[in-house]
Structure formats: C-alpha cells, structure tokens
Amino acid sequence: MKILITNDDGIYAPGLWILAKELSKVAEVIVVAPDREQSAVGTAVSLRKPLIVQKITPLAPGTQAYSVEGTPADSVILALGKIVDKVDLVVSGINRGANLGEDVLISGTVGAALVGYLRGFPAIAVSTAEWDDVCLTNTGRFIAMLASKIHRSELGNNVFLNVNMPMLPVTEVKGVQITRLASKSHINTVEEGHDGKRTYYVLVRQAIEKEPEEKTDIWAINHGNISITPLNIFFGNRFSPAVLEGLCSGLLDELK
Ligand code: MN
C-alpha cells in the first residue's frame, strides 16, 4: 500500500509526523505538505504563481518528504502530478483541532483530502481536539488500522471520510459512530476594533452550544465517540427540484 500524507498545519507539525510514523508501519509513505501553516484555506489553489518544492529530511524514518510553498490542495495536486504516479490512499492530518459540521467547507485538512478524492483516490481527513503525543499516536494507530481495512475492502476509490477524535484517553472512548455533518455548527460574528487611525473588523467563529441532532458528527464527539463522516462533493438541498423548476419557469422568456 502506498499512502500520500499532507496537512494544513505545515510540514513541521507534530500531528503530521506522528501520522507518518504510524502509517509507515503498514504502508510506503510519501509526505508532501505546505511549508507553513495554512489552516482554513479550504480547497484554495495557487494558479498564478510558481510553486517551489523542496525535498526535506523526513522526521519519520523510512518515509520521503517534500515541502511545498503553497496550499494543502497545491501540495496534493503537485504530489499526484509530479512526485508519485499513483497512491492507494491520501490522508490529510492529523489536524490540530476538530473539523466538524460547517468546518469541512473551510478546512484546509478536509480540502486537501477532497482534492485527492476528486483525482480518483480514496481519501481521509483526520482531526483531533486533543493534542498530546499519546492521543496523536493513538489517532495515528487508528488511521493505520482503518487504512489497512479500506485497502482490503470492496469500497474501491469511492472513499472520502472525515474522521474526528474525541478529547478522551483511548480507554474512555465509547465507540466509533458513522455520522452525517451537523448542519449548523457555528455562529459567525464580526467584531469591530480601532487602531487609532482606522476601523478594522475581525471575523469570529464560535461553536454553537445547543445539543446537536443525533448521529451528527458533533453529537458523536460530544458523546465521547470517534466520528467518521462519509462525504461526497455534492451539496444536498432540502426541497424538491420541482419547486425550483416551477419558480424558474418563464424566467428565460422574460429575459428575452
Ligand atoms: Mn489546521
């Protein structure tokens, strides 16, 4: 099995290397990641600037590593276009901080996994709110086991998973829940400040505190479970297309 690893916390983030170390026990590992932190850039790509790639000394023995002066998505596109021909899996993480609900739309961790998936490779994004070496190692071990199972499964390339770990020691984790995204996970507000000359604004995102719906990713995490959310690239909607068809009928005639 050959695995491409990337992240959005940058090539020297501990989560990346603990993941690389654990995955290298079950697979050949190639690390290609941004040279600096790129959290919350989603699937952004650098279309109009040259991208510098540097081979670096890997921090996990037996792996190869490259740093990219670009985004997480750039790293995956470059890796799959120039560094490796074909991989069995793309894994993005281990991100510092959870990526739940609406987070998947802006997360660079999930964005990088999405790019791998769109290029036809199974992909996993993995995040954890807990941040000590023991938790990261257990998260890495869990992903290594999951990767091996997926590789031997019938799922083929149609795998795009968002994995989040609860803030608990592994002995206290309740279970593994297959979840859907929580629909409303954050409140977005704008705070105003003054620097003496100008007014500036700061975008603030706060997690919603109300109890989430059962079987959503946030619910699973709040109840001490590992959450695995299968994702696809289509945004669902809550009404039948017929309603919108009725609403839009005649618009073009009017325009003409
Ligand atoms: Mn991050």
mmCIF file of C-alpha atoms and ligand atoms in Angstrom, residues 7-10 37-40 94-97 99 107-109, ligand 1:
data_model
loop_
_atom_site.group_PDB
_atom_site.id
_atom_site.type_symbol
_atom_site.label_atom_id
_atom_site.label_comp_id
_atom_site.label_asym_id
_atom_site.label_seq_id
_atom_site.Cartn_x
_atom_site.Cartn_y
_atom_site.Cartn_z
ATOM 1 C CA ASN A 7 -1.881 18.550 6.174
ATOM 2 C CA ASP A 8 -2.746 22.215 6.648
ATOM 3 C CA ASP A 9 -0.748 22.859 9.820
ATOM 4 C CA GLY A 10 2.537 22.836 7.891
ATOM 5 C CA GLU A 37 0.551 26.759 8.415
ATOM 6 C CA GLN A 38 -2.398 27.035 6.017
ATOM 7 C CA SER A 39 -5.422 26.383 8.203
ATOM 8 C CA ALA A 40 -8.861 27.493 6.955
ATOM 9 C CA ILE A 94 -3.628 14.916 11.907
ATOM 10 C CA ASN A 95 -5.120 18.389 12.197
ATOM 11 C CA ARG A 96 -4.748 20.346 15.402
ATOM 12 C CA GLY A 97 -8.390 20.994 16.322
ATOM 13 C CA ASN A 99 -13.219 19.779 11.869
ATOM 14 C CA SER A 107 -10.867 23.342 6.469
ATOM 15 C CA GLY A 108 -7.559 23.003 4.623
ATOM 16 C CA THR A 109 -7.288 19.499 6.088
HETATM 17 MN MN MN B 1 -5.079 23.145 10.741
#
